mmCIF file of C-alpha atoms and ligand atoms in Angstrom:
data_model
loop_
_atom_site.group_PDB
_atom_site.id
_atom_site.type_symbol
_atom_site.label_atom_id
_atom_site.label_comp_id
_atom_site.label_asym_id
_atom_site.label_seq_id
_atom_site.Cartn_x
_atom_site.Cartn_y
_atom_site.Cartn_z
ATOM 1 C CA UNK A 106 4.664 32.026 -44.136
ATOM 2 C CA UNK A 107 2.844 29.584 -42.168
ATOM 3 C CA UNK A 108 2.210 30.179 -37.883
ATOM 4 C CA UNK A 109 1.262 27.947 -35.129
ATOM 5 C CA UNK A 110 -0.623 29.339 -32.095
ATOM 6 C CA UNK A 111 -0.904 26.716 -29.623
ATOM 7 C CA UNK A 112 -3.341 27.433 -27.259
ATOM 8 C CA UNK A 113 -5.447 26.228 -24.138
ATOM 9 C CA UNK A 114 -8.191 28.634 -25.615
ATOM 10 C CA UNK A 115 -8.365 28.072 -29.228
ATOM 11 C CA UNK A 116 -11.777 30.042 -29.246
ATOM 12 C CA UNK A 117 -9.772 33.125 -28.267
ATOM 13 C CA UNK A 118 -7.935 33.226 -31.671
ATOM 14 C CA UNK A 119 -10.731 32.400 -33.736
ATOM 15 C CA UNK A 120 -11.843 35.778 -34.019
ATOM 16 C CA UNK A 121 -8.915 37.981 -34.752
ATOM 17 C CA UNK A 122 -7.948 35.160 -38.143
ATOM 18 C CA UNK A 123 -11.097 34.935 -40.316
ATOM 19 C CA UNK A 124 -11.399 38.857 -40.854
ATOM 20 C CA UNK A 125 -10.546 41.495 -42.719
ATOM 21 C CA UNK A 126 -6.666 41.632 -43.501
ATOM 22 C CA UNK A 127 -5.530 38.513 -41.570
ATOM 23 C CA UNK A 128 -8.497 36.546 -43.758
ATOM 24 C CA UNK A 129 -7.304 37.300 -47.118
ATOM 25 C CA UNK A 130 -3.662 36.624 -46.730
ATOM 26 C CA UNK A 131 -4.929 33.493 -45.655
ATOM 27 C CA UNK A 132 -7.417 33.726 -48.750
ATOM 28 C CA UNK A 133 -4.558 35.128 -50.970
ATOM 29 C CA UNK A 134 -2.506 31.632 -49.699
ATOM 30 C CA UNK A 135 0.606 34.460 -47.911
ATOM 31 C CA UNK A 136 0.084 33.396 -44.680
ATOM 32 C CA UNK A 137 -1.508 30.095 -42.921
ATOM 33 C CA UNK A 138 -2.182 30.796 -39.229
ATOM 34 C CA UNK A 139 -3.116 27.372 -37.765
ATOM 35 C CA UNK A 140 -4.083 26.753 -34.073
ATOM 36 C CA UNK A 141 -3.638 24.025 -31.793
ATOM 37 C CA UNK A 142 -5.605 23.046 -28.464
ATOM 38 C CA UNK A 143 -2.922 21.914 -26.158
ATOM 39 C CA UNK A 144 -5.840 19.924 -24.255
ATOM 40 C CA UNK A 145 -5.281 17.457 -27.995
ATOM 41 C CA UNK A 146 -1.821 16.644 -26.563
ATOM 42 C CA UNK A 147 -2.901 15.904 -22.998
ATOM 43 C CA UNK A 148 -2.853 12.049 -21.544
ATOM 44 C CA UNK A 149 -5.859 10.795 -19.640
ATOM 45 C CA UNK A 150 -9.549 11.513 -19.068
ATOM 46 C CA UNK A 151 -8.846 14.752 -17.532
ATOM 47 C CA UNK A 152 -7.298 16.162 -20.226
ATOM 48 C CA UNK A 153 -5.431 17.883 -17.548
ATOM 49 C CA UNK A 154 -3.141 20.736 -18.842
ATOM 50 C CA UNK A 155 -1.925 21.983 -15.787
ATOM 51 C CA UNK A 156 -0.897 21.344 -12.543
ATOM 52 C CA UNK A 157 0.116 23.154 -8.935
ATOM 53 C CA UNK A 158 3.172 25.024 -8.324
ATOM 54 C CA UNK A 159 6.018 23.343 -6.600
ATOM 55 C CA UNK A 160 6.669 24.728 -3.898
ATOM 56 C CA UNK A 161 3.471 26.032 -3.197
ATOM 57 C CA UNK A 162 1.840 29.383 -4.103
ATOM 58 C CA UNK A 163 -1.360 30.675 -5.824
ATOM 59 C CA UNK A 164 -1.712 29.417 -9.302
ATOM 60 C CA UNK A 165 -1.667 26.728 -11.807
ATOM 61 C CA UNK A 166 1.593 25.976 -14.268
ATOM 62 C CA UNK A 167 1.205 24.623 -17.458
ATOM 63 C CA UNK A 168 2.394 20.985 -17.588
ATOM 64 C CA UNK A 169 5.559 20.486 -19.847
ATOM 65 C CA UNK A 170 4.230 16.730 -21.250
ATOM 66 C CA UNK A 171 1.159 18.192 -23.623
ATOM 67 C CA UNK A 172 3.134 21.473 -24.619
ATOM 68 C CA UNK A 173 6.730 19.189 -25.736
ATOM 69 C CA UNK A 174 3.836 16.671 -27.400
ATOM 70 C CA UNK A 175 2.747 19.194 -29.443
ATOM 71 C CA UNK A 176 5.580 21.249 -30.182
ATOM 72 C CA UNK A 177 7.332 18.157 -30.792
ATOM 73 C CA UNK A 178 4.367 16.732 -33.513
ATOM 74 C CA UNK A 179 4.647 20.521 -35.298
ATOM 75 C CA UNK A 180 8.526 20.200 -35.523
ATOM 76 C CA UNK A 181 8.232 16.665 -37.361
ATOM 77 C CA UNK A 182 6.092 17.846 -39.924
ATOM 78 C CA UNK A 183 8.282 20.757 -40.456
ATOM 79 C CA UNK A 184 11.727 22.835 -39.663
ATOM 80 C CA UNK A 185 10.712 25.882 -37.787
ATOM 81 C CA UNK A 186 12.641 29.319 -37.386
ATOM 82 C CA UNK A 187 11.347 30.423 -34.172
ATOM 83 C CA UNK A 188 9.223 28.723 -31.288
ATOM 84 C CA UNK A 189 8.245 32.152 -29.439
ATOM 85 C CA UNK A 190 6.618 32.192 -25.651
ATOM 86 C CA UNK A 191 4.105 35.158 -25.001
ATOM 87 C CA UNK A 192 5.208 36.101 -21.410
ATOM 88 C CA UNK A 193 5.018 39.427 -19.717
ATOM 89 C CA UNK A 194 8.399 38.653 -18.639
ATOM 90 C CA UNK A 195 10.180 38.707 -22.577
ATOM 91 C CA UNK A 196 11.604 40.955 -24.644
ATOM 92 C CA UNK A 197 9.371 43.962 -25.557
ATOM 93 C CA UNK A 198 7.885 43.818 -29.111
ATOM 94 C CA UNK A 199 8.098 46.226 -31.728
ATOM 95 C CA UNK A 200 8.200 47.404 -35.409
ATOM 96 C CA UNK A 201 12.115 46.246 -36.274
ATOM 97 C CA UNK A 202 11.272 43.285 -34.812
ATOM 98 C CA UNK A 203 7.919 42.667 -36.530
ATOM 99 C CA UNK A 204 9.831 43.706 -39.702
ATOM 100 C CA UNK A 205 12.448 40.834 -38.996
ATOM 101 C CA UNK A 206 9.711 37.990 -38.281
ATOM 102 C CA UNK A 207 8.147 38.903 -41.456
ATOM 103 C CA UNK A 208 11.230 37.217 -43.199
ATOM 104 C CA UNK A 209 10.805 33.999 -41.691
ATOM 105 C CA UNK A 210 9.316 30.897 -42.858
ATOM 106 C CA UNK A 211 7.733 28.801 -40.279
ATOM 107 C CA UNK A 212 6.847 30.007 -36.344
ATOM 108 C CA UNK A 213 5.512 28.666 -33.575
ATOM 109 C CA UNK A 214 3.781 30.502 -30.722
ATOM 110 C CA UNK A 215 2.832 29.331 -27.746
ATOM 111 C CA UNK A 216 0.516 31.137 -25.352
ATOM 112 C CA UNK A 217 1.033 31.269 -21.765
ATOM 113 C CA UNK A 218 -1.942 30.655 -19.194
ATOM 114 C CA UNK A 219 -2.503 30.665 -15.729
ATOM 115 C CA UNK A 220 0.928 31.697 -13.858
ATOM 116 C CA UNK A 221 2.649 30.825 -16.848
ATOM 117 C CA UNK A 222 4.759 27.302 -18.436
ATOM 118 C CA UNK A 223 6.847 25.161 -16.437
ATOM 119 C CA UNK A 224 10.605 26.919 -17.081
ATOM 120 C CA UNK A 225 11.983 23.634 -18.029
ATOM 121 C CA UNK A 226 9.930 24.219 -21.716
ATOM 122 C CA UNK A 227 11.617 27.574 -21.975
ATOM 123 C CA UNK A 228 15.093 26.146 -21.439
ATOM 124 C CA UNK A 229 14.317 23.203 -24.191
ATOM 125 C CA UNK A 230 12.188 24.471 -26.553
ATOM 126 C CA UNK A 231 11.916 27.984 -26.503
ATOM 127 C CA UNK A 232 13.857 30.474 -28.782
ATOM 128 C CA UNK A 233 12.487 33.839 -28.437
ATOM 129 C CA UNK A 234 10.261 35.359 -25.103
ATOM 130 C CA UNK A 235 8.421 38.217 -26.747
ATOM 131 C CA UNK A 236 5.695 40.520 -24.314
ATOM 132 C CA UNK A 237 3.753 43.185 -26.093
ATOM 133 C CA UNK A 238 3.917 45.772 -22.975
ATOM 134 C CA UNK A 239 4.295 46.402 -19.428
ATOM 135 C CA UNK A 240 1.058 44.994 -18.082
ATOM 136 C CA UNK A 241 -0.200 41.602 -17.346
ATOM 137 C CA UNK A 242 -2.780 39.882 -19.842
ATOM 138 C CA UNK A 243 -4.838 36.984 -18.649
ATOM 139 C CA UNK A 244 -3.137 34.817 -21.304
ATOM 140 C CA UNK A 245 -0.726 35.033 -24.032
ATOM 141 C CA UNK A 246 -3.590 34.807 -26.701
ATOM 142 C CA UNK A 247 -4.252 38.110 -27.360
ATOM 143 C CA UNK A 248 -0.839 39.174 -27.428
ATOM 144 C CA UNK A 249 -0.074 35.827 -29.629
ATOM 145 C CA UNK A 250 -2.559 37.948 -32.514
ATOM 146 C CA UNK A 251 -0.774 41.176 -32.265
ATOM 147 C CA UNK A 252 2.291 39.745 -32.889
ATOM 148 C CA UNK A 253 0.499 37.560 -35.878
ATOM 149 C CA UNK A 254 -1.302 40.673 -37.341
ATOM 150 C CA UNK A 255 1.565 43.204 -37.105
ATOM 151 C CA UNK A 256 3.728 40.414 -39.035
ATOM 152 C CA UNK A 257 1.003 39.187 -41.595
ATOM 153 C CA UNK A 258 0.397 42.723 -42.850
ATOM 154 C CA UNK A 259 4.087 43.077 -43.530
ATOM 155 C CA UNK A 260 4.191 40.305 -45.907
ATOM 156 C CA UNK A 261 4.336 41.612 -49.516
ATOM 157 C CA UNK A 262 0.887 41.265 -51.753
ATOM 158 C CA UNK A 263 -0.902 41.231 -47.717
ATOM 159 C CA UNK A 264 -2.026 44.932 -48.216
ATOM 160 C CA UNK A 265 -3.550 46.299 -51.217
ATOM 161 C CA UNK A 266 -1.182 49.121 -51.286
ATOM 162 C CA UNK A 267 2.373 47.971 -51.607
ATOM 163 C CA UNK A 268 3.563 51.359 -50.035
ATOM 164 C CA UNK A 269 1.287 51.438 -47.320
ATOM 165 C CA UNK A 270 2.643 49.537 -44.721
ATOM 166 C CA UNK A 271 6.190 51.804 -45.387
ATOM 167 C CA UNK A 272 4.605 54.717 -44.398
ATOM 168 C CA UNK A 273 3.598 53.236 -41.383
ATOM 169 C CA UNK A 274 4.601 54.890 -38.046
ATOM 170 C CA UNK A 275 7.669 53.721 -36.584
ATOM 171 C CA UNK A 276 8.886 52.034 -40.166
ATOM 172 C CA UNK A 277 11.189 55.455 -40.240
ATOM 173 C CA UNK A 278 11.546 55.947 -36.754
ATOM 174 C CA UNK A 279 8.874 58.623 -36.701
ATOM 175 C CA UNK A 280 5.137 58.485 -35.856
ATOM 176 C CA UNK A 281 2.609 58.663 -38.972
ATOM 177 C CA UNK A 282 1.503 62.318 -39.782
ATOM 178 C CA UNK A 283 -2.207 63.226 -38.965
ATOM 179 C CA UNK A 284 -4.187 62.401 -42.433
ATOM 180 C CA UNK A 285 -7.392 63.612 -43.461
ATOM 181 C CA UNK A 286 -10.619 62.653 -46.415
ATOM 182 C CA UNK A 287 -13.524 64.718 -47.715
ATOM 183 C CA UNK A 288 -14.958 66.637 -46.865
ATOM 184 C CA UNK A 289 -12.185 69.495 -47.001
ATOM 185 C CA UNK A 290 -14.235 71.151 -44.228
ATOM 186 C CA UNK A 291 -16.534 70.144 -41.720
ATOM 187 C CA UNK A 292 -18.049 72.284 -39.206
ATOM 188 C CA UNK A 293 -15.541 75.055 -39.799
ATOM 189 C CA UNK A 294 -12.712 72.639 -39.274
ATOM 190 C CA UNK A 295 -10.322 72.773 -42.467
ATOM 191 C CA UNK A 296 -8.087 70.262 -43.873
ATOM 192 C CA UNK A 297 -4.510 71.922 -44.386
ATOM 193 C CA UNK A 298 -4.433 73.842 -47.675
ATOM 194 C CA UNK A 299 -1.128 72.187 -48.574
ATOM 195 C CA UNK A 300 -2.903 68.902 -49.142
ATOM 196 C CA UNK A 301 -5.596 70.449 -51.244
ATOM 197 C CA UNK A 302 -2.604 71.898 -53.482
ATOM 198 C CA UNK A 303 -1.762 68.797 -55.882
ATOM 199 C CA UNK A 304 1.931 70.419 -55.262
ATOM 200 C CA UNK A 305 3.136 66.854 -54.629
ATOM 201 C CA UNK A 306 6.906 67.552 -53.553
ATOM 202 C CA UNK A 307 5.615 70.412 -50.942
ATOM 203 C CA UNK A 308 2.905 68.046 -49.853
ATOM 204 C CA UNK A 309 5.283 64.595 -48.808
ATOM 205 C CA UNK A 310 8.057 67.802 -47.180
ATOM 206 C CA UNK A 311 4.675 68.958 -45.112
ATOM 207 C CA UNK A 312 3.945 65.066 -44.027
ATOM 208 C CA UNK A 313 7.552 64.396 -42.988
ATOM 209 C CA UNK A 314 7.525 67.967 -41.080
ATOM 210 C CA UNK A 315 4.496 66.657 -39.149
ATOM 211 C CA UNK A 316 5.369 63.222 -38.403
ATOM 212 C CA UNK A 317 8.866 64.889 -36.653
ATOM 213 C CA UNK A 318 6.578 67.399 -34.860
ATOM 214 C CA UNK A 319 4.153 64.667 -33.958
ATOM 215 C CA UNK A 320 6.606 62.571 -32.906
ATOM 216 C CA UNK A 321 9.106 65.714 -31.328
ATOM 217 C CA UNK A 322 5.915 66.199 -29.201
ATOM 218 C CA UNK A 323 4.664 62.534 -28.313
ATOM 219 C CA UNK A 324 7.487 60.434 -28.418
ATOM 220 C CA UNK A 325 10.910 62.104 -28.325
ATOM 221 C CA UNK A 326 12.741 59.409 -27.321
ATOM 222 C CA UNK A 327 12.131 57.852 -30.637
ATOM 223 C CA UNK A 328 14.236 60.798 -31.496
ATOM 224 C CA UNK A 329 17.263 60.900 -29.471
ATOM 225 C CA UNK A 330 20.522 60.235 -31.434
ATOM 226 C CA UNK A 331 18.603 61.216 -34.960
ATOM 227 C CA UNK A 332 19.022 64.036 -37.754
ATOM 228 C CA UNK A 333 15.565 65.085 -37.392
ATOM 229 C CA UNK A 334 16.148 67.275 -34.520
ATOM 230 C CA UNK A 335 16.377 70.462 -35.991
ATOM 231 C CA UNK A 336 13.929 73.465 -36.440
ATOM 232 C CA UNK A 337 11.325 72.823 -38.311
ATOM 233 C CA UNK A 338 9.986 74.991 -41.787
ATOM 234 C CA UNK A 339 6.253 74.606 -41.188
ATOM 235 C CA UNK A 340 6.347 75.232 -37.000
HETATM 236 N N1 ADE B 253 0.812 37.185 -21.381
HETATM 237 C C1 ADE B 253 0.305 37.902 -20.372
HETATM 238 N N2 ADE B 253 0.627 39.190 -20.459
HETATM 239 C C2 ADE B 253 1.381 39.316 -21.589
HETATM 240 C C3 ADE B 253 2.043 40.394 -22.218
HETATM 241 N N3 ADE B 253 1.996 41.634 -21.710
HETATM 242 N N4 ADE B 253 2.715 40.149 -23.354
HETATM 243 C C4 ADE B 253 2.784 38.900 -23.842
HETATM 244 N N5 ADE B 253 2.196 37.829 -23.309
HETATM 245 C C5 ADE B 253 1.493 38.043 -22.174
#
């Protein structure tokens, strides 16, 4: 899978791509997360990337020429599946729909500054609006990675563990269950005695009855409509 930030603040992303997980799918050749300074695109001395509002208003927009340049040089190298905008104003991200951009090939993202992209790139190029919460970020770089990581560790051989990401929360629908490591008691606090029993059948009923309580208590509307809504054994 291969993904295109473009950016008016590559240094942002730098980070958040050359560690830990995100680094050795990259390593591992899984993923290829390239980034692209939209300032590269831009005509003139200035290097001007943005411009004021018509009709009037606090704010710079992002200038449509430098954005369509690059977009448009990314596209003739390759086909692309999505070309996403990171706007407060898009659809709200998630797991099913990290789990579906995980299939894709090729994506582009491009990361909104100042009061945002002149509309007329969102009408031409843009294929998906994606925001990763209620709340206004100072750009879309940030939320650009979140989307990146949550899909990267999806990809198969990305996590040492093949099951691990499954178990996830929100892959079923529920939230994770609490999990614990040695020592089996610290400062009179105990670890459950179920997980200490090697019973391994009793042990995966006792993490699903937890991740419904869990979830019965801190999200319930990830529960409405679904089977797990009955009493539980281990209340
Ligand atoms: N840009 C600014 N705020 C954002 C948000 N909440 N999600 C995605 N992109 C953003």
């Amino acid at each position: 899978m291969r993904i295109d930030i473009i950016t008016v603040v590559p240094d942002l992303l730098e980070g958040p791509f050359s560690h830990s997980i995100l680094k050795r799918a990259e390593e591992k050749g899984l993923a290829k997360v390239r980034i692209h300074n939209i300032r590269d695109y831009s005509s003139g001395k200035q290097k001007q990337v943005d411009d004021y509002a018509f009709g009037g208003g606090a704010g710079m927009v992002m200038m449509i020429e430098p954005i369509a340049k690059c977009i448009e040089a990314l596209k003739s190298e390759r086909d692309y599946d999505e070309v996403i905008y990171m706007t407060p104003d898009g659809e709200t991200f998630n797991q099913p729909m990290a789990n579906e951009l995980s299939l894709k090939g090729n994506i582009i993202i491009l990361c909104g500054h100042y009061k945002g992209v002149d509309e007329r790139i969102r009408q031409k190029w843009i294929t998906r609006e994606i925001s990763i919460g209620d709340y206004v970020l100072s750009g879309g770089e940030l939320a650009a990675a979140v989307v990146a990581d949550a899909i990267i560790r999806l990809l198969p051989g990305v996590l040492n563990d093949e099951t691990s990401a499954l178990t996830d929360s929100f892959q079923d629908g529920l939230l994770a269950p609490p999990v614990y490591t040695r020592p089996a008691e610290y400062d009179g606090m105990k670890v459950p005695d179920i997980l200490l029993s090697g019973h391994q059948s009793k042990i995966d009923s006792w993490r699903f009855e937890a991740s419904v309580r869990r979830t019965k208590e801190r999200r319930p509307d990830l529960l409405e409509g679904n089977e797990f809504q009955g009493d539980l054994k281990f209340e």
